[in-house]
Coordinates of C-alpha atoms and ligand atoms in Angstrom, one line a residue:
M1 CA -47.2 -42.2 -51.1
T2 CA -50.4 -41.1 -49.3
F3 CA -50.7 -40.4 -45.7
N4 CA -54.0 -41.3 -43.9
S5 CA -55.7 -39.2 -41.3
F6 CA -55.4 -40.6 -37.8
T7 CA -58.8 -41.7 -36.5
P8 CA -58.5 -43.0 -32.9
P9 CA -61.0 -45.5 -31.5
K10 CA -63.6 -44.3 -29.0
R11 CA -62.1 -45.4 -25.7
T12 CA -63.5 -45.0 -22.2
L13 CA -60.6 -43.4 -20.3
L14 CA -60.5 -44.7 -16.7
G15 CA -56.8 -44.4 -16.0
P16 CA -54.7 -41.7 -14.3
G17 CA -55.4 -39.2 -17.0
P18 CA -56.1 -38.0 -19.6
S19 CA -59.7 -38.4 -18.6
D20 CA -62.8 -38.6 -20.9
I21 CA -63.7 -35.3 -22.5
S22 CA -67.3 -34.3 -23.0
P23 CA -68.7 -33.7 -26.5
N24 CA -69.2 -30.0 -25.5
V25 CA -65.5 -29.6 -24.8
L26 CA -64.4 -31.4 -27.9
S27 CA -66.8 -29.3 -30.0
A28 CA -65.4 -26.1 -28.4
L29 CA -61.9 -27.3 -29.5
S30 CA -62.9 -27.4 -33.2
R31 CA -64.3 -23.8 -33.3
P32 CA -62.6 -21.4 -35.8
T33 CA -59.1 -20.3 -34.7
I34 CA -58.9 -16.6 -34.2
G35 CA -55.9 -14.4 -33.5
H36 CA -54.6 -14.7 -29.9
L37 CA -54.6 -10.9 -29.6
D38 CA -58.1 -10.5 -31.1
P39 CA -60.2 -8.5 -28.7
L40 CA -62.8 -11.4 -28.6
F41 CA -60.1 -13.9 -27.7
I42 CA -58.8 -11.5 -25.0
G43 CA -62.3 -11.3 -23.6
M44 CA -62.5 -15.1 -23.4
M45 CA -59.1 -15.3 -21.7
D46 CA -60.4 -12.8 -19.0
E47 CA -63.3 -15.2 -18.5
V48 CA -60.9 -18.2 -18.2
K49 CA -59.0 -16.3 -15.5
T50 CA -62.2 -15.5 -13.6
M51 CA -63.4 -19.1 -13.8
L52 CA -60.0 -20.4 -12.7
Q53 CA -60.2 -18.1 -9.7
K54 CA -63.6 -19.6 -8.9
A55 CA -62.4 -23.2 -9.4
F56 CA -59.3 -22.6 -7.1
L57 CA -61.5 -20.6 -4.7
T58 CA -59.0 -17.7 -4.7
S59 CA -59.0 -14.0 -5.4
N60 CA -55.3 -14.2 -6.4
E61 CA -54.7 -11.7 -9.2
M62 CA -52.0 -13.9 -10.6
T63 CA -54.1 -16.8 -11.7
L64 CA -53.7 -18.1 -15.2
A65 CA -53.2 -21.2 -17.4
V66 CA -49.6 -21.9 -18.4
S67 CA -49.5 -22.9 -22.1
A68 CA -48.0 -26.4 -21.4
P69 CA -48.9 -29.5 -19.4
G70 CA -48.9 -30.0 -15.6
S71 CA -45.2 -30.5 -15.4
A72 CA -44.7 -27.0 -16.8
G73 CA -47.1 -25.7 -14.1
M74 CA -44.9 -27.5 -11.5
E75 CA -41.8 -26.0 -13.0
T76 CA -43.4 -22.5 -13.2
C77 CA -43.9 -22.5 -9.4
F78 CA -40.4 -23.7 -8.5
V79 CA -38.4 -21.7 -11.0
N80 CA -40.2 -18.5 -10.1
L81 CA -40.1 -18.8 -6.3
L82 CA -36.8 -20.5 -5.6
E83 CA -33.3 -19.0 -5.8
P84 CA -30.0 -20.8 -5.4
G85 CA -29.4 -21.4 -1.7
D86 CA -33.0 -21.5 -0.6
K87 CA -34.1 -24.3 1.6
V88 CA -37.3 -26.2 0.8
I89 CA -39.2 -29.0 2.6
V90 CA -40.3 -31.5 -0.1
C91 CA -42.9 -34.0 1.0
R92 CA -42.5 -37.2 -1.0
N93 CA -45.1 -40.0 -1.0
G94 CA -45.0 -41.0 -4.6
V95 CA -43.7 -40.2 -8.1
F96 CA -44.8 -36.6 -8.2
G97 CA -43.2 -35.6 -4.9
G98 CA -40.0 -37.1 -6.4
R99 CA -40.4 -34.7 -9.3
M100 CA -40.8 -31.8 -7.0
L101 CA -37.4 -32.7 -5.5
E102 CA -35.9 -32.8 -9.0
N103 CA -37.2 -29.3 -9.6
V104 CA -35.8 -28.0 -6.2
E105 CA -32.4 -29.4 -7.0
R106 CA -32.4 -28.0 -10.5
C107 CA -33.1 -24.6 -9.1
G108 CA -29.9 -24.8 -7.0
A109 CA -31.9 -24.9 -3.8
T110 CA -31.5 -27.3 -1.0
A111 CA -34.2 -29.9 -0.3
V112 CA -35.1 -31.4 3.1
V113 CA -37.1 -34.5 2.1
V114 CA -39.9 -35.8 4.3
D115 CA -40.8 -39.2 3.0
A116 CA -44.0 -41.1 3.6
P117 CA -44.7 -44.7 2.5
W118 CA -46.2 -45.1 -1.0
G119 CA -50.0 -45.3 -0.6
R120 CA -50.0 -43.1 2.5
A121 CA -50.7 -39.3 3.1
V122 CA -47.8 -37.0 4.0
S123 CA -47.3 -37.1 7.8
I124 CA -47.9 -33.6 9.2
D125 CA -46.0 -34.6 12.4
K126 CA -42.9 -35.5 10.4
V127 CA -43.1 -32.2 8.5
E128 CA -43.3 -30.4 11.8
E129 CA -40.1 -32.2 13.0
A130 CA -38.4 -31.1 9.8
L131 CA -39.6 -27.5 10.3
K132 CA -38.2 -27.5 13.9
A133 CA -34.9 -29.0 12.8
N134 CA -34.5 -26.5 9.9
P135 CA -35.4 -23.0 11.0
D136 CA -34.1 -21.5 7.7
V137 CA -36.6 -23.3 5.5
K138 CA -38.5 -20.9 3.2
F139 CA -41.0 -23.2 1.4
V140 CA -43.0 -26.4 2.1
A141 CA -44.0 -28.3 -1.1
A142 CA -46.5 -31.2 -1.3
V143 CA -48.7 -33.0 -3.7
H144 CA -52.4 -32.9 -2.8
A145 CA -53.6 -35.8 -4.8
E146 CA -50.7 -38.3 -5.5
T147 CA -51.7 -39.8 -8.8
S148 CA -49.1 -42.5 -8.6
T149 CA -50.6 -44.1 -5.4
G150 CA -54.1 -42.7 -4.9
A151 CA -53.3 -41.0 -1.6
C152 CA -54.8 -37.7 -0.5
S153 CA -52.7 -35.4 1.8
D154 CA -54.1 -33.0 4.3
I155 CA -53.1 -29.7 2.6
K156 CA -55.2 -27.6 4.9
S157 CA -53.2 -28.7 8.0
L158 CA -49.9 -28.6 6.1
C159 CA -50.4 -25.0 5.1
S160 CA -51.5 -23.9 8.5
L161 CA -48.4 -25.6 10.0
A162 CA -46.1 -24.0 7.3
K163 CA -47.5 -20.6 8.1
Q164 CA -46.7 -21.1 11.9
Y165 CA -43.1 -21.5 10.8
G166 CA -43.2 -18.5 8.4
C167 CA -43.0 -20.6 5.3
L168 CA -44.7 -20.3 1.9
T169 CA -46.4 -23.4 0.5
I170 CA -46.2 -24.9 -3.0
V171 CA -49.0 -27.4 -3.8
D172 CA -49.5 -29.8 -6.7
A173 CA -53.2 -30.0 -7.5
V174 CA -52.9 -31.6 -10.9
T175 CA -55.3 -34.4 -10.0
S176 CA -57.2 -32.7 -7.2
L177 CA -58.7 -29.5 -8.9
G178 CA -62.4 -30.1 -9.5
G179 CA -62.4 -33.6 -8.0
I180 CA -62.0 -33.0 -4.2
E181 CA -62.2 -30.1 -1.8
L182 CA -59.5 -27.6 -2.5
R183 CA -59.6 -24.0 -1.1
V184 CA -56.6 -22.0 -2.1
D185 CA -57.4 -18.8 0.0
D186 CA -59.0 -20.4 3.0
W187 CA -56.1 -22.9 3.3
G188 CA -53.4 -20.4 2.7
I189 CA -51.8 -22.0 -0.3
D190 CA -49.2 -19.7 -1.8
A191 CA -48.4 -21.3 -5.2
I192 CA -50.5 -24.0 -6.8
Y193 CA -50.5 -25.7 -10.2
S194 CA -52.9 -28.1 -11.8
G195 CA -53.5 -29.8 -15.2
S196 CA -56.3 -29.6 -17.7
Q197 CA -56.5 -33.3 -18.4
K198 CA -57.7 -34.8 -15.1
C199 CA -60.8 -33.6 -13.2
L200 CA -61.3 -30.7 -15.5
S201 CA -61.7 -33.1 -18.4
C202 CA -60.2 -30.8 -20.9
V203 CA -57.5 -31.7 -23.5
P204 CA -54.1 -32.2 -22.1
G205 CA -51.5 -29.4 -22.5
L206 CA -52.6 -26.6 -20.2
S207 CA -51.7 -26.0 -16.6
P208 CA -53.7 -23.6 -14.4
V209 CA -51.6 -21.9 -11.8
S210 CA -52.2 -19.4 -9.1
F211 CA -49.8 -17.3 -6.8
S212 CA -50.8 -15.6 -3.6
P213 CA -49.8 -11.9 -3.0
A214 CA -47.0 -13.1 -0.7
A215 CA -45.7 -15.4 -3.5
V216 CA -45.9 -12.6 -6.0
E217 CA -43.8 -10.4 -3.6
V218 CA -41.1 -13.2 -3.4
I219 CA -41.0 -13.2 -7.3
K220 CA -40.7 -9.4 -7.4
Q221 CA -37.9 -9.4 -4.8
R222 CA -35.8 -12.0 -6.7
K223 CA -32.1 -11.2 -6.8
T224 CA -31.5 -13.5 -9.8
K225 CA -33.3 -13.8 -13.1
V226 CA -35.7 -16.8 -13.5
Q227 CA -33.6 -19.3 -15.5
S228 CA -36.5 -20.1 -17.9
W229 CA -37.6 -17.2 -20.2
F230 CA -40.8 -19.0 -21.1
L231 CA -41.9 -19.7 -17.6
D232 CA -40.8 -16.4 -16.1
Q233 CA -44.0 -15.1 -14.5
S234 CA -42.9 -11.5 -14.5
L235 CA -43.0 -11.6 -18.3
V236 CA -46.2 -13.6 -18.6
M237 CA -48.0 -11.4 -16.0
D238 CA -48.8 -8.7 -18.5
Y239 CA -49.9 -11.3 -21.1
W240 CA -52.7 -12.4 -18.7
A241 CA -53.3 -9.0 -17.1
G242 CA -56.3 -7.9 -19.2
E243 CA -57.6 -4.3 -19.0
G244 CA -55.9 -3.3 -22.3
K245 CA -52.5 -4.4 -21.0
R246 CA -52.3 -7.6 -22.9
S247 CA -49.2 -7.8 -25.1
Y248 CA -47.4 -10.5 -27.1
H249 CA -45.4 -13.0 -25.0
H250 CA -46.0 -16.2 -26.9
T251 CA -48.7 -17.5 -29.2
A252 CA -51.5 -18.8 -27.0
P253 CA -52.9 -22.3 -27.7
V254 CA -56.1 -20.7 -28.9
N255 CA -58.3 -23.7 -29.4
G256 CA -56.9 -25.4 -26.3
L257 CA -58.1 -22.4 -24.4
Y258 CA -61.6 -22.6 -25.9
A259 CA -61.7 -26.1 -24.6
L260 CA -60.5 -25.0 -21.1
H261 CA -63.1 -22.3 -21.1
E262 CA -65.8 -24.8 -21.9
S263 CA -64.6 -27.3 -19.3
L264 CA -64.6 -24.6 -16.7
C265 CA -68.1 -23.6 -17.7
Q266 CA -69.2 -27.2 -17.2
L267 CA -67.5 -27.4 -13.8
L268 CA -68.9 -24.2 -12.5
N269 CA -72.3 -24.7 -13.9
E270 CA -72.5 -28.1 -12.2
G271 CA -71.1 -26.4 -9.0
L272 CA -67.7 -27.0 -7.4
E273 CA -69.1 -28.7 -4.3
Q274 CA -71.5 -30.8 -6.4
S275 CA -68.6 -31.9 -8.5
W276 CA -66.6 -33.0 -5.4
H277 CA -69.7 -34.8 -4.2
R278 CA -70.3 -36.6 -7.5
H279 CA -66.7 -37.9 -7.5
L280 CA -67.2 -39.2 -4.0
L281 CA -70.5 -40.9 -4.9
M282 CA -68.9 -42.6 -8.0
H283 CA -65.9 -43.7 -5.9
N284 CA -68.3 -45.4 -3.4
L285 CA -70.1 -47.2 -6.2
L286 CA -66.8 -48.4 -7.7
K287 CA -65.5 -49.4 -4.3
Q288 CA -68.6 -51.6 -3.7
G289 CA -68.2 -53.3 -7.0
L290 CA -64.5 -53.9 -6.6
T291 CA -64.9 -55.2 -3.1
D292 CA -67.5 -57.7 -4.4
L293 CA -64.9 -58.9 -6.9
G294 CA -62.4 -59.4 -4.0
I295 CA -60.2 -56.5 -5.1
E296 CA -58.5 -54.5 -2.3
F297 CA -57.5 -50.9 -2.1
I298 CA -53.9 -49.8 -1.4
V299 CA -54.7 -46.6 0.5
P300 CA -56.4 -46.6 3.9
E301 CA -60.0 -45.5 3.6
D302 CA -59.5 -42.0 5.3
E303 CA -56.6 -41.1 3.0
R304 CA -58.1 -42.3 -0.3
L305 CA -58.7 -40.2 -3.4
P306 CA -62.1 -40.7 -4.9
Q307 CA -60.9 -39.8 -8.3
L308 CA -57.9 -42.2 -8.4
N309 CA -58.5 -45.7 -7.1
A310 CA -55.3 -47.6 -6.6
V311 CA -56.0 -51.3 -6.1
Y312 CA -53.9 -54.4 -5.7
I313 CA -53.9 -56.6 -8.8
P314 CA -55.6 -59.9 -7.8
S315 CA -53.0 -62.7 -7.4
T316 CA -54.7 -64.9 -10.0
A317 CA -54.7 -62.2 -12.7
S318 CA -52.0 -61.2 -15.2
D319 CA -51.5 -57.4 -15.1
A320 CA -50.7 -57.0 -18.8
E321 CA -53.2 -59.5 -20.1
I322 CA -56.1 -57.9 -18.3
R323 CA -55.2 -54.4 -19.2
T324 CA -54.7 -55.4 -22.8
A325 CA -58.1 -57.2 -22.9
L326 CA -59.8 -54.2 -21.4
L327 CA -58.3 -52.0 -24.0
N328 CA -58.7 -54.2 -27.1
D329 CA -62.0 -56.0 -26.3
Y330 CA -63.8 -53.3 -24.2
N331 CA -62.1 -50.1 -25.3
I332 CA -61.5 -49.3 -21.6
E333 CA -58.2 -47.8 -20.4
I334 CA -57.1 -48.3 -16.8
G335 CA -53.6 -47.4 -15.5
A336 CA -50.7 -49.6 -14.6
G337 CA -48.8 -49.2 -11.3
L338 CA -46.0 -46.6 -11.3
G339 CA -42.6 -46.7 -9.6
E340 CA -42.7 -48.9 -6.5
L341 CA -46.2 -50.1 -7.4
A342 CA -45.3 -51.2 -11.0
G343 CA -46.7 -54.7 -11.6
K344 CA -48.6 -54.6 -8.2
A345 CA -51.3 -52.1 -8.8
W346 CA -54.0 -50.9 -11.1
R347 CA -55.0 -47.2 -11.0
I348 CA -58.6 -46.6 -11.9
G349 CA -59.4 -43.0 -12.5
L350 CA -62.9 -41.5 -12.1
M351 CA -62.1 -38.0 -13.1
G352 CA -64.3 -35.2 -14.3
Y353 CA -66.7 -36.2 -17.2
G354 CA -65.4 -39.8 -16.7
A355 CA -66.8 -40.0 -13.2
R356 CA -70.2 -41.4 -14.3
R357 CA -72.3 -44.3 -13.3
E358 CA -72.3 -45.9 -16.8
N359 CA -68.5 -46.0 -16.9
I360 CA -68.4 -47.9 -13.6
T361 CA -71.0 -50.4 -14.7
L362 CA -69.0 -50.9 -17.9
L363 CA -65.7 -51.5 -16.1
L364 CA -67.1 -53.7 -13.4
G365 CA -68.9 -55.8 -16.1
A366 CA -65.7 -56.2 -18.0
L367 CA -63.6 -57.1 -14.9
R368 CA -66.2 -59.6 -13.9
A369 CA -66.0 -61.3 -17.3
L370 CA -62.1 -61.2 -17.4
L371 CA -61.2 -62.2 -13.9
Ligands
PLP401 N1 -48.4 -33.9 -10.8 C1 -49.3 -34.9 -10.7 C2 -49.9 -35.3 -9.4 C3 -49.7 -35.7 -11.8 O1 -50.6 -36.6 -11.7 C4 -49.1 -35.3 -13.1 C5 -49.5 -36.1 -14.3 O2 -50.0 -37.1 -14.2 C6 -48.2 -34.3 -13.2 C7 -47.8 -33.6 -12.0 C8 -47.6 -33.9 -14.5 O3 -48.6 -33.4 -15.4 P1 -48.4 -33.6 -16.9 O4 -48.3 -35.0 -17.3 O5 -49.6 -32.9 -17.5 O6 -47.1 -32.8 -17.3

């Protein structure tokens, strides 16, 4: 029996992620693998750390890429900061806020859930009510860009509020990093995690994270051991420390990190603010085309993410038929609705390298022909 190589088709990825990867990043991935403790590789990791600090707009020393997907970045933040008995406000306005809640509960902490309707931003007023009613809360956790609904929450205001009540903040930036304004230090975010496969347009499987000095202090003062050996940041810290301190913790995903290095080069060479601006321009182009087709957005205009466009499926269209035809006849992937929005929504991603005019023209042409 012979086994054949897998050769995937060339799709245009316009779903909720992974996003299209540029030829430069793909080519970086296929460069020769070297040892993960090779001095040249260590030098490259130092550059990845510096570029992540620039992408997050932070000077946090503890900034690194977890060797696993965004969910592991999420878990890294929760398992390192929370101890049994801690109280955490979890803002939930979609699937990923729900996952934060799971994490809090699995850490043996107590969650105070502040719900917002699907397709809406987190309500700062409701968070303040929860803070007033629960003076013993230690952390406030929220998703910046809720990929399941396309809603953007006001993390700047949320962090400033949390600080007034003496709380640390944990922010999910899986879909926001590189795509919309995000300022870790200026906004006072204490723990943040992202993903490589969204607006960074890198291969899936890496999760940039960053911890403020206050968050690092909480980790240092823990009374209990972090329940996950792999995600315990006190052990990984030396691995990313540089300056001759690097020692073996786990085998780094060497080629994946080449790809992340290249995608960060692309982001920073374009310019962070220019990248945010490009995502907005492309969103406006798509919005115009979808509106012309009579397709309506789920999220109110001032709470919308440019990089994740959640729209109602037109009543005359069959969800599965259209998405299948897009995939099979046009090689275009768009996302189905998730959770409460399953069967009701399409999620059109314009992320990173995918946020380009030609992709919008292609998608709108295909939708025009199919609807
Ligand atoms: N958080 C958000 C907002 C996401 O969109 C995702 C993935 O889509 C995750 C967390 C989990 O990331 P991953 O699928 O890389 O584990």
